[in-house]
PDB file of C-alpha atoms in Angstrom:
ATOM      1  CA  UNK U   1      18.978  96.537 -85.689  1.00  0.00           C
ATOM      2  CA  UNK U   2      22.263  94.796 -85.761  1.00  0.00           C
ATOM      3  CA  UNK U   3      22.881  91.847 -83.704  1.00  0.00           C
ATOM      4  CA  UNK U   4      25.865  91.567 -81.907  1.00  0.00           C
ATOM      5  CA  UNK U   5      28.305  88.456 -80.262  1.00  0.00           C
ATOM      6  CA  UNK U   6      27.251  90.336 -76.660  1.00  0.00           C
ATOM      7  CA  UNK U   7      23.439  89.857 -77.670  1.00  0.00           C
ATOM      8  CA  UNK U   8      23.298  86.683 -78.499  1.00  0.00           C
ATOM      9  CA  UNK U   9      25.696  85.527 -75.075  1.00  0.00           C
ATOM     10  CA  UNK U  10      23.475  87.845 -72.985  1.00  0.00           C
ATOM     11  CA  UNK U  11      20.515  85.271 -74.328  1.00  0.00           C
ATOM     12  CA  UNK U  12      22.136  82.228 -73.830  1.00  0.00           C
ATOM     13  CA  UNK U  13      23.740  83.314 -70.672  1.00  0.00           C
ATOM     14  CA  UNK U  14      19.696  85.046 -69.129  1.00  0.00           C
ATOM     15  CA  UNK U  15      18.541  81.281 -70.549  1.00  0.00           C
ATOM     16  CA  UNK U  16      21.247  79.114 -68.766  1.00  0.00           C
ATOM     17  CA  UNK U  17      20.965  80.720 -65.184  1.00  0.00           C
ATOM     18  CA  UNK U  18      17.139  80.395 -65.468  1.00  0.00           C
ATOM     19  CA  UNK U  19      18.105  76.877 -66.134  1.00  0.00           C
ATOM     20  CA  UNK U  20      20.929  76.828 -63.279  1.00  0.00           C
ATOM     21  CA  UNK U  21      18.170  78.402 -60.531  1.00  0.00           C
ATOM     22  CA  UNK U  22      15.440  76.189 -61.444  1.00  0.00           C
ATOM     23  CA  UNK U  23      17.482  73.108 -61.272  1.00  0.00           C
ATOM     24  CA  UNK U  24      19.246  74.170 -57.916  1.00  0.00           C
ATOM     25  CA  UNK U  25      15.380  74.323 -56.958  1.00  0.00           C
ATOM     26  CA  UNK U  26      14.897  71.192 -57.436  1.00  0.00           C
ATOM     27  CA  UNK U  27      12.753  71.519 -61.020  1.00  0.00           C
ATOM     28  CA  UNK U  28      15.224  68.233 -62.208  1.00  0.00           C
ATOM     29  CA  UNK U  29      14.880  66.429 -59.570  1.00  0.00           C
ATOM     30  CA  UNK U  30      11.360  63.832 -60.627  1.00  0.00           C
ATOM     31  CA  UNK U  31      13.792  63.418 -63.797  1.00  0.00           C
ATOM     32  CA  UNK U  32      16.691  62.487 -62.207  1.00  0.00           C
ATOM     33  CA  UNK U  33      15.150  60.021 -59.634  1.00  0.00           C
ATOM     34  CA  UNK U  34      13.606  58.234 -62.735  1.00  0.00           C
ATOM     35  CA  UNK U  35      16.845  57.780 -64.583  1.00  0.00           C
ATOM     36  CA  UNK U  36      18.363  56.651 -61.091  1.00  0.00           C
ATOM     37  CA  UNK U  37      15.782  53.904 -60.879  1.00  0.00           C
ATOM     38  CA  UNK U  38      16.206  53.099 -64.289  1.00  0.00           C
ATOM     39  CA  UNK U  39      20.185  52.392 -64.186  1.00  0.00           C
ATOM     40  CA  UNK U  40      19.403  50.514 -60.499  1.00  0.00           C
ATOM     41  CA  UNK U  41      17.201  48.345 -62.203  1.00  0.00           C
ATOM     42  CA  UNK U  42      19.577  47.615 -64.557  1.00  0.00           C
ATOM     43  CA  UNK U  43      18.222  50.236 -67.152  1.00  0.00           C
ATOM     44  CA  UNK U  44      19.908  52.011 -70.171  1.00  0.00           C
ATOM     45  CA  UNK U  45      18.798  55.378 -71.300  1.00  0.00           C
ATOM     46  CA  UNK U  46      17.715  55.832 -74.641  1.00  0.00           C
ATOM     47  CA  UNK U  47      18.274  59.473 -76.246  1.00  0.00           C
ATOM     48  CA  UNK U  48      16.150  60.103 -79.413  1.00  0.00           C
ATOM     49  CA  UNK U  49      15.963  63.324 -81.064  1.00  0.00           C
ATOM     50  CA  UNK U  50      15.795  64.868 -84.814  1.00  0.00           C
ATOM     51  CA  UNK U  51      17.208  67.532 -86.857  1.00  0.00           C
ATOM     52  CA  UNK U  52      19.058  69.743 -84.534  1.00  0.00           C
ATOM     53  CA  UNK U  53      17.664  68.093 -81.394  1.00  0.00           C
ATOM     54  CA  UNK U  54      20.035  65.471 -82.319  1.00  0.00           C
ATOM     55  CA  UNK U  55      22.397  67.303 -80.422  1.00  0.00           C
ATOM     56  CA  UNK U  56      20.656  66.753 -77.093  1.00  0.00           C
ATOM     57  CA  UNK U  57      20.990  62.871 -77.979  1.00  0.00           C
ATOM     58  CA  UNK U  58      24.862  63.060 -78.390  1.00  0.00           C
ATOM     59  CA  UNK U  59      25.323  64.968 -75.098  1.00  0.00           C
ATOM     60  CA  UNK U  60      23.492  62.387 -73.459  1.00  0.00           C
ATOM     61  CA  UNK U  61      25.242  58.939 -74.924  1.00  0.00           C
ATOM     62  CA  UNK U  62      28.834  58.167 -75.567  1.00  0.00           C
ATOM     63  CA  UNK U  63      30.514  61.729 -74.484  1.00  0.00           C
ATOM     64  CA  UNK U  64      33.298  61.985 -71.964  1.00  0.00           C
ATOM     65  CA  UNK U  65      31.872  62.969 -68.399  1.00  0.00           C
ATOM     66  CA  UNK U  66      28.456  60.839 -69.654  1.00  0.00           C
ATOM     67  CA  UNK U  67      27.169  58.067 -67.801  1.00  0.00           C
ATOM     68  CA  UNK U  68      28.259  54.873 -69.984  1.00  0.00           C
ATOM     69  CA  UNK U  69      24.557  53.101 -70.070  1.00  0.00           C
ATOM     70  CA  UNK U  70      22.958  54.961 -72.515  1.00  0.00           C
ATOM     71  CA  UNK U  71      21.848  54.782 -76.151  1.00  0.00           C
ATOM     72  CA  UNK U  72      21.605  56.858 -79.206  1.00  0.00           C
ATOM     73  CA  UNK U  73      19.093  55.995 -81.570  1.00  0.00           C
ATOM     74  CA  UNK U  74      18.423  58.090 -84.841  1.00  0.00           C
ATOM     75  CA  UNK U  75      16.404  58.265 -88.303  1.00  0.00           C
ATOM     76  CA  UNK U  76      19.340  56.752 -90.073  1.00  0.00           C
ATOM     77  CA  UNK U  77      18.634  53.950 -88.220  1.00  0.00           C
ATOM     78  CA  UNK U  78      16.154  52.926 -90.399  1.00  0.00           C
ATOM     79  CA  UNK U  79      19.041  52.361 -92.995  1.00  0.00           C
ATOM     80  CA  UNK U  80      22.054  51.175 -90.462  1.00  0.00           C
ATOM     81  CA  UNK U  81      19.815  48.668 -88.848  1.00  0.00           C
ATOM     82  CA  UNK U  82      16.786  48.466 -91.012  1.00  0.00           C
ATOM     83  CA  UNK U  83      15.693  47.687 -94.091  1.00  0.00           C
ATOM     84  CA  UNK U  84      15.142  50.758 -96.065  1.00  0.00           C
ATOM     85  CA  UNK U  85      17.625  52.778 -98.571  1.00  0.00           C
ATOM     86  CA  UNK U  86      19.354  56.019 -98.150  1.00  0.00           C
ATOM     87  CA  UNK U  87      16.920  57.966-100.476  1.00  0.00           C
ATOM     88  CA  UNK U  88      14.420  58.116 -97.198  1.00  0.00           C
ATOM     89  CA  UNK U  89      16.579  59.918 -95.139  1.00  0.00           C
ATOM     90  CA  UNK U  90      14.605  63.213 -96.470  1.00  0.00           C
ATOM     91  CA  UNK U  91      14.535  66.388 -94.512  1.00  0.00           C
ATOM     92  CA  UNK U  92      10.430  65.655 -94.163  1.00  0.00           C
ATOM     93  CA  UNK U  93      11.216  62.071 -92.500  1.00  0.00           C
ATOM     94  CA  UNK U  94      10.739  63.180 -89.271  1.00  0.00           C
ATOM     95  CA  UNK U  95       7.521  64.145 -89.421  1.00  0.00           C
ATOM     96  CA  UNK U  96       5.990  60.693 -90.468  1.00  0.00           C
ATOM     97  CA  UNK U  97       4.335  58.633 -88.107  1.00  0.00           C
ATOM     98  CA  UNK U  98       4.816  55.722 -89.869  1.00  0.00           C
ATOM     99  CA  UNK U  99       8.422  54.926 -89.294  1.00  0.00           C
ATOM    100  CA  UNK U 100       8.373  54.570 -85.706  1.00  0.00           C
ATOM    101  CA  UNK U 101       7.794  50.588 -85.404  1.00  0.00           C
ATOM    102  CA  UNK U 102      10.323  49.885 -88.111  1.00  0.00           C
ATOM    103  CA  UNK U 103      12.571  52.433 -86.384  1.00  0.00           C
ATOM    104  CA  UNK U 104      12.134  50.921 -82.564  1.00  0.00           C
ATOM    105  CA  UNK U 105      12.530  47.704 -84.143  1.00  0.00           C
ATOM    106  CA  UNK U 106      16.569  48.619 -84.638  1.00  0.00           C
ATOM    107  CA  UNK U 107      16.676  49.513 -80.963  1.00  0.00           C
ATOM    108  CA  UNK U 108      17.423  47.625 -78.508  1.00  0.00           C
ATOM    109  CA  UNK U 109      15.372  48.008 -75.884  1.00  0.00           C
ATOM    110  CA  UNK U 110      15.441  46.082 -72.533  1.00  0.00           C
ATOM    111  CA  UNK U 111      12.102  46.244 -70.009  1.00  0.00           C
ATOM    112  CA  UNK U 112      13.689  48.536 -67.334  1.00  0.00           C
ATOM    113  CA  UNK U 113      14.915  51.198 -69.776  1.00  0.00           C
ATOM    114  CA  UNK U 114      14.103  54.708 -69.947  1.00  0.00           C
ATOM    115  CA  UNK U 115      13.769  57.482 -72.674  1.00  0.00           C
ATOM    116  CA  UNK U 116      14.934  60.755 -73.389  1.00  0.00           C
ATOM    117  CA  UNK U 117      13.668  62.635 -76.058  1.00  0.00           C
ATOM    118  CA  UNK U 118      14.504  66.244 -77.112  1.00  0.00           C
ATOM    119  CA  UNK U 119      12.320  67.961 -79.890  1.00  0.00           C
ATOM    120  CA  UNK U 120      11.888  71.932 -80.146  1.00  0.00           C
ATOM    121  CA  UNK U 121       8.624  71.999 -81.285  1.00  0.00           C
ATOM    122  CA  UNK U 122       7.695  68.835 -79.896  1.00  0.00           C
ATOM    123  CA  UNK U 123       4.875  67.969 -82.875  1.00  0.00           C
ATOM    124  CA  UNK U 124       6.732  65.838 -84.965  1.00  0.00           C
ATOM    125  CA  UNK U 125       5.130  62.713 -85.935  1.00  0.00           C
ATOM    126  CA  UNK U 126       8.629  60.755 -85.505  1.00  0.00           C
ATOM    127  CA  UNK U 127       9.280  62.383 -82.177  1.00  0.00           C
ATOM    128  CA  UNK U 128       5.895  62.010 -80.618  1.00  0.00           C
ATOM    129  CA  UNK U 129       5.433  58.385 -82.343  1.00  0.00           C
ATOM    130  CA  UNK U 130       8.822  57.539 -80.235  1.00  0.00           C
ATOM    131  CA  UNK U 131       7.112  58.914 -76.806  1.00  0.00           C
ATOM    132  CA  UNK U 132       4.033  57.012 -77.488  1.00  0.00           C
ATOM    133  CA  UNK U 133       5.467  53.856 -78.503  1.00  0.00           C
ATOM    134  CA  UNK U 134       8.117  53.658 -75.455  1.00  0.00           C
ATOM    135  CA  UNK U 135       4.916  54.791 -73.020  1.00  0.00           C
ATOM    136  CA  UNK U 136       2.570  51.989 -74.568  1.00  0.00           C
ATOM    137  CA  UNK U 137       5.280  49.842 -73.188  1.00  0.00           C
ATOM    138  CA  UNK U 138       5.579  50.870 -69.767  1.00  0.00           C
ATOM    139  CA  UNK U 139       8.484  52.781 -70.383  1.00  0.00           C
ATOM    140  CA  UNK U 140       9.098  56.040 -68.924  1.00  0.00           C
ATOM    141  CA  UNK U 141       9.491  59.449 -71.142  1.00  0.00           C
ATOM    142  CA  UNK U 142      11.545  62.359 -70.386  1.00  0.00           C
ATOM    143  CA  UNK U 143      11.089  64.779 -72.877  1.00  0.00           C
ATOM    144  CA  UNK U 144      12.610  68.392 -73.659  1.00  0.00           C
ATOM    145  CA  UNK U 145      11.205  70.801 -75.556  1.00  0.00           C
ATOM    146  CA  UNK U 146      10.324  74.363 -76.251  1.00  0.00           C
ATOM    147  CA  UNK U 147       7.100  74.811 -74.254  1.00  0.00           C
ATOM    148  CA  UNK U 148       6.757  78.302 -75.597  1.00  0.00           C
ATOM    149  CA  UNK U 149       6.853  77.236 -79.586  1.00  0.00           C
ATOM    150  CA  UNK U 150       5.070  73.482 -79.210  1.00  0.00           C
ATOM    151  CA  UNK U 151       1.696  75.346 -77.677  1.00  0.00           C
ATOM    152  CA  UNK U 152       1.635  77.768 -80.655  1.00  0.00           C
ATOM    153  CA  UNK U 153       1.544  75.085 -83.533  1.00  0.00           C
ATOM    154  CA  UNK U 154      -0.364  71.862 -84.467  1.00  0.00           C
ATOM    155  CA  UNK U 155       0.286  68.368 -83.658  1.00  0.00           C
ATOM    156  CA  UNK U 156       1.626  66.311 -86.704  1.00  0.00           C
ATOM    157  CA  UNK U 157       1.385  62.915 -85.307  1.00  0.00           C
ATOM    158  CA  UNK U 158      -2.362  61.341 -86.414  1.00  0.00           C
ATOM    159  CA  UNK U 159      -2.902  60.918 -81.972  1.00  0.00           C
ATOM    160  CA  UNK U 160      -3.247  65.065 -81.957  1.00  0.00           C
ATOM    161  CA  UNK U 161      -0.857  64.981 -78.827  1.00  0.00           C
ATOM    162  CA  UNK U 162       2.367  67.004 -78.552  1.00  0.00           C
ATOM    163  CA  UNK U 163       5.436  65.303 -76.680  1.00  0.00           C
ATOM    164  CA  UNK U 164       5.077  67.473 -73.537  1.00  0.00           C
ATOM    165  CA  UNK U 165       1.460  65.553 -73.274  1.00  0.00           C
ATOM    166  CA  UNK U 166       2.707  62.567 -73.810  1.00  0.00           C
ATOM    167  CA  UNK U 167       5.737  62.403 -71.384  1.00  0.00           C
ATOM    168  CA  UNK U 168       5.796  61.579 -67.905  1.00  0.00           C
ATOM    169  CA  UNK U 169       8.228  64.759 -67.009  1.00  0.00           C
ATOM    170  CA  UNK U 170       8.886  66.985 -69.566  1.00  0.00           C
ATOM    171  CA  UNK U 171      11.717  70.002 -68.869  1.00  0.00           C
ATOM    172  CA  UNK U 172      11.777  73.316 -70.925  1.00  0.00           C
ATOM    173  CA  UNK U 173      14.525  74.241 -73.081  1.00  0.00           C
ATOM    174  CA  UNK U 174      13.285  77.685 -72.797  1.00  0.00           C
ATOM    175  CA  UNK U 175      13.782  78.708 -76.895  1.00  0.00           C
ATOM    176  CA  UNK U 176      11.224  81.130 -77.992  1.00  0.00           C
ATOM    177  CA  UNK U 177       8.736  80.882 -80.674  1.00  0.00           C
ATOM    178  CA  UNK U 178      11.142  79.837 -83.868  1.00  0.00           C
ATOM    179  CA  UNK U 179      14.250  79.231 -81.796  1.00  0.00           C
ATOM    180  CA  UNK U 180      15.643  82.700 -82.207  1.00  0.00           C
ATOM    181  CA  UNK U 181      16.557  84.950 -80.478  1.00  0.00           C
ATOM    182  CA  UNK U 182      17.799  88.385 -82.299  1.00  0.00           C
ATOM    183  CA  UNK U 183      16.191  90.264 -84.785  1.00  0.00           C
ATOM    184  CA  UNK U 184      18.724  90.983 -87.696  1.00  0.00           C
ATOM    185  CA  UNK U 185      16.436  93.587 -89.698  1.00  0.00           C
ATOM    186  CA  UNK U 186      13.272  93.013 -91.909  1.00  0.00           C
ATOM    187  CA  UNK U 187      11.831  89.908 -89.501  1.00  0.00           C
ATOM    188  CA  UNK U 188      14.808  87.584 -90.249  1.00  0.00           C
ATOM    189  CA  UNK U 189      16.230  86.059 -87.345  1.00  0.00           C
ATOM    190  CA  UNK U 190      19.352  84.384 -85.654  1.00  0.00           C
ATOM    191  CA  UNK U 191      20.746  83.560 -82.300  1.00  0.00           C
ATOM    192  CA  UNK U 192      19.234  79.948 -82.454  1.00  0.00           C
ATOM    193  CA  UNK U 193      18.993  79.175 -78.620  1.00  0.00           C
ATOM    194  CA  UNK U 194      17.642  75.485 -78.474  1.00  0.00           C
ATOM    195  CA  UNK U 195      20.899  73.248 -78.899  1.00  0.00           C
ATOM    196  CA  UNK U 196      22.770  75.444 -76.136  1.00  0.00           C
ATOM    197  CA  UNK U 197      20.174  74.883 -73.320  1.00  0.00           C
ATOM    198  CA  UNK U 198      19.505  71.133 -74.688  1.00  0.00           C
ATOM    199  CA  UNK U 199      23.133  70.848 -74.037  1.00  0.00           C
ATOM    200  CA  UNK U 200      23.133  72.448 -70.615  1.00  0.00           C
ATOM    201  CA  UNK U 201      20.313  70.631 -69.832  1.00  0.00           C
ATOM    202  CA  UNK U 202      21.875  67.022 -71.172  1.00  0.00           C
ATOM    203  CA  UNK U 203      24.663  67.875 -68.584  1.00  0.00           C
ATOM    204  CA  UNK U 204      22.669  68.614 -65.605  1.00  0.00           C
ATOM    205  CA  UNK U 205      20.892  66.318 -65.610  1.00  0.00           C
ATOM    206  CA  UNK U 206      24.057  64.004 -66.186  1.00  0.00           C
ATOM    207  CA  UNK U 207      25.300  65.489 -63.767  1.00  0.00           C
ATOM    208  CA  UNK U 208      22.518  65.056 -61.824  1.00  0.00           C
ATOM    209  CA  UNK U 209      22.317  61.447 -61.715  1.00  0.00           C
ATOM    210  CA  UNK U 210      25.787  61.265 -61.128  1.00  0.00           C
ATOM    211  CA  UNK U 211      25.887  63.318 -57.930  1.00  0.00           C
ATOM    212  CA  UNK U 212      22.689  61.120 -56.596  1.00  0.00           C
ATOM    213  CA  UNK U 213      24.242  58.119 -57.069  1.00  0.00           C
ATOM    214  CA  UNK U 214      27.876  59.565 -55.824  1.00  0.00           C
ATOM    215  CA  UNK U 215      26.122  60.321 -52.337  1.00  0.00           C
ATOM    216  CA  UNK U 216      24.834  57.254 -51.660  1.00  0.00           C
ATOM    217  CA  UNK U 217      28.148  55.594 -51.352  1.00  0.00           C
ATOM    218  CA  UNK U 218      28.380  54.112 -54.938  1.00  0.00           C
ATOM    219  CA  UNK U 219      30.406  54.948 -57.930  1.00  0.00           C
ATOM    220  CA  UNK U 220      28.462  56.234 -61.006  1.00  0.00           C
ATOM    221  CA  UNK U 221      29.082  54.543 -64.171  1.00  0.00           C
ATOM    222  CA  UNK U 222      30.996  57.263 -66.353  1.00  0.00           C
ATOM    223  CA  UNK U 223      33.034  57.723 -69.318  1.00  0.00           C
ATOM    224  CA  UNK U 224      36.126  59.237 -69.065  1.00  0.00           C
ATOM    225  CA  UNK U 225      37.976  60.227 -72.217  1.00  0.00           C
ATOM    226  CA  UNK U 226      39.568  57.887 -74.413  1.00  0.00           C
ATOM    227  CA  UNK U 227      42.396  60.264 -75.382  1.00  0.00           C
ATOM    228  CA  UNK U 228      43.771  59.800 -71.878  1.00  0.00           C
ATOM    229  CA  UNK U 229      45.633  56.757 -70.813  1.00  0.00           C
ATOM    230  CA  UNK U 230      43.488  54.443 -69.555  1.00  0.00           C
ATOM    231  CA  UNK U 231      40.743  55.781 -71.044  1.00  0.00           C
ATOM    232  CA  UNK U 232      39.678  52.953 -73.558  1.00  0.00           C
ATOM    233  CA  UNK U 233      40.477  50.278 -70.178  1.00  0.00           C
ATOM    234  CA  UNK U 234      38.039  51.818 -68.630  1.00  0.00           C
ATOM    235  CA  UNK U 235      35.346  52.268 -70.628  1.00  0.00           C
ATOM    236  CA  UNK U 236      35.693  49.334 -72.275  1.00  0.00           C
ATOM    237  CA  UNK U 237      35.235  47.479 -68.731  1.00  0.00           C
ATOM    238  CA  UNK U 238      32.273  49.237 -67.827  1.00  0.00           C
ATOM    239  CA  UNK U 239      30.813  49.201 -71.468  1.00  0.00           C
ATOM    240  CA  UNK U 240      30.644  45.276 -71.108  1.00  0.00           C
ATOM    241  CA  UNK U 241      28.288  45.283 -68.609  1.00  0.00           C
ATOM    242  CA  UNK U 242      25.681  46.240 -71.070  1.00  0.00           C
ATOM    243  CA  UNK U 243      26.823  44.115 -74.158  1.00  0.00           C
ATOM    244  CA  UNK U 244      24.025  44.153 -76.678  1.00  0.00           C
ATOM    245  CA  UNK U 245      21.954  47.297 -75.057  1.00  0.00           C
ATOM    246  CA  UNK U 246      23.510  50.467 -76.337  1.00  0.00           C
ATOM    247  CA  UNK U 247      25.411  51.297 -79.770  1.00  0.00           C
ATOM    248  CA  UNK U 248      28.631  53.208 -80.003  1.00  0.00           C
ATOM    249  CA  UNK U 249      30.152  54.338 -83.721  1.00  0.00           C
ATOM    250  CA  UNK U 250      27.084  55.841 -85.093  1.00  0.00           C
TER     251      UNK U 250
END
């Protein structure tokens, strides 16, 4: 079998009006209310993911058309912010439990925040450390993840739990088993699905939150680019309402 361009945007495209229908349903909505009361509270967002789930993290903080309180936190944290040297930053780091204090410890985290964290499988010890730290807090967890691939392996994180158990709403990227999508002859695969529905999912829910807090009568906090003039004014201005409670530049 060869895989074509029209294959893999008839999978992404079956994948994102799934998405589109459920949302317009109202599947979002428990998320979107939470991140609502966060930011009226006074709340950043904090966006964690690893590897490719990264991604989901930088739609979610510092993007034009993103709401301005929110944070990106990552591994390399641990060498930014932290204490340790570049030699950790292995591909196997984000499966160790271990790291998590040290890494929240670079974070800075204010009582009426929330979380967002996106992990395909969802059984990293890293991820599901995160998830179970910010919860053992009283925070509350959004997660995204593959439901379909995180019920088909183990837990690596020493608790047994996956992030989808450990998360207070957790929304499906809806990537198969291995992320894939296409078969390209003699069981290899391609079409890697999970960073274009994290995406679409990063934006409706952004734009989620935006339209809530647009129909109440107030103005949403949002980033507009900063290759337009004016741009830097005005995020600047709104960025310095949260001075010391989200990063920018990393």
């Amino acid at each position: 079998m060869t895989a074509t361009p029209s294959d893999l945007f008839r999978e992404a495209s079956e994948r994102l009006a799934r998405l589109t229908a459920d949302s317009e349903a109202g599947a979002l909505d428990e998320a979107i209310a939470m991140i609502v009361a966060a930011l009226d509270a006074g709340g950043v967002i904090h966006a964690f993911g690893t590897g490719h789930s990264e991604a989901f993290a930088m739609e979610i903080s510092g993007r034009a058309g993103g709401l301005i309180p929110t944070n990106k936190f990552a591994l390399r944290d641990l060498v930014l912010y932290g204490d340790r040297e570049v030699d950790v930053l292995t591909s196997a780091l984000e499966r160790e439990p271990w790291l998590v204090d040290e890494l929240m410890a670079t974070v800075p985290v204010g009582d009426d925040d929330i979380f967002m964290i996106a992990s395909n499988s969802g059984v990293n010890g890293s991820i599901v450390g995160a998830a179970l730290w910010a919860k053992e807090r009283g925070h509350r967890v959004i997660a995204v993840t593959s439901l379909e691939h995180t019920m088909r392996v183990e837990p690596k994180h020493p608790s047994g739990k996956r992030l989808s158990e450990v998360a207070d709403v957790t929304i499906d990227n809806l990537a198969p088993y291995g992320d894939t999508t296409l078969d390209i002859g003699d069981g290899i695969g391609a079409g890697a699905i999970s960073s274009i529905t994290g995406a679409f999912i990063a934006q409706l829910l952004t734009l989620g939150v935006a339209r809530r807090i647009a129909e109440r009568g107030d103005t949403p906090p949002m980033y507009i680019s900063a290759n337009i003039p004016g741009g830097d004014e005005h995020n600047s201005a709104l960025e310095a309402r949260y001075l010391g409670r989200m990063r920018r530049g990393d």
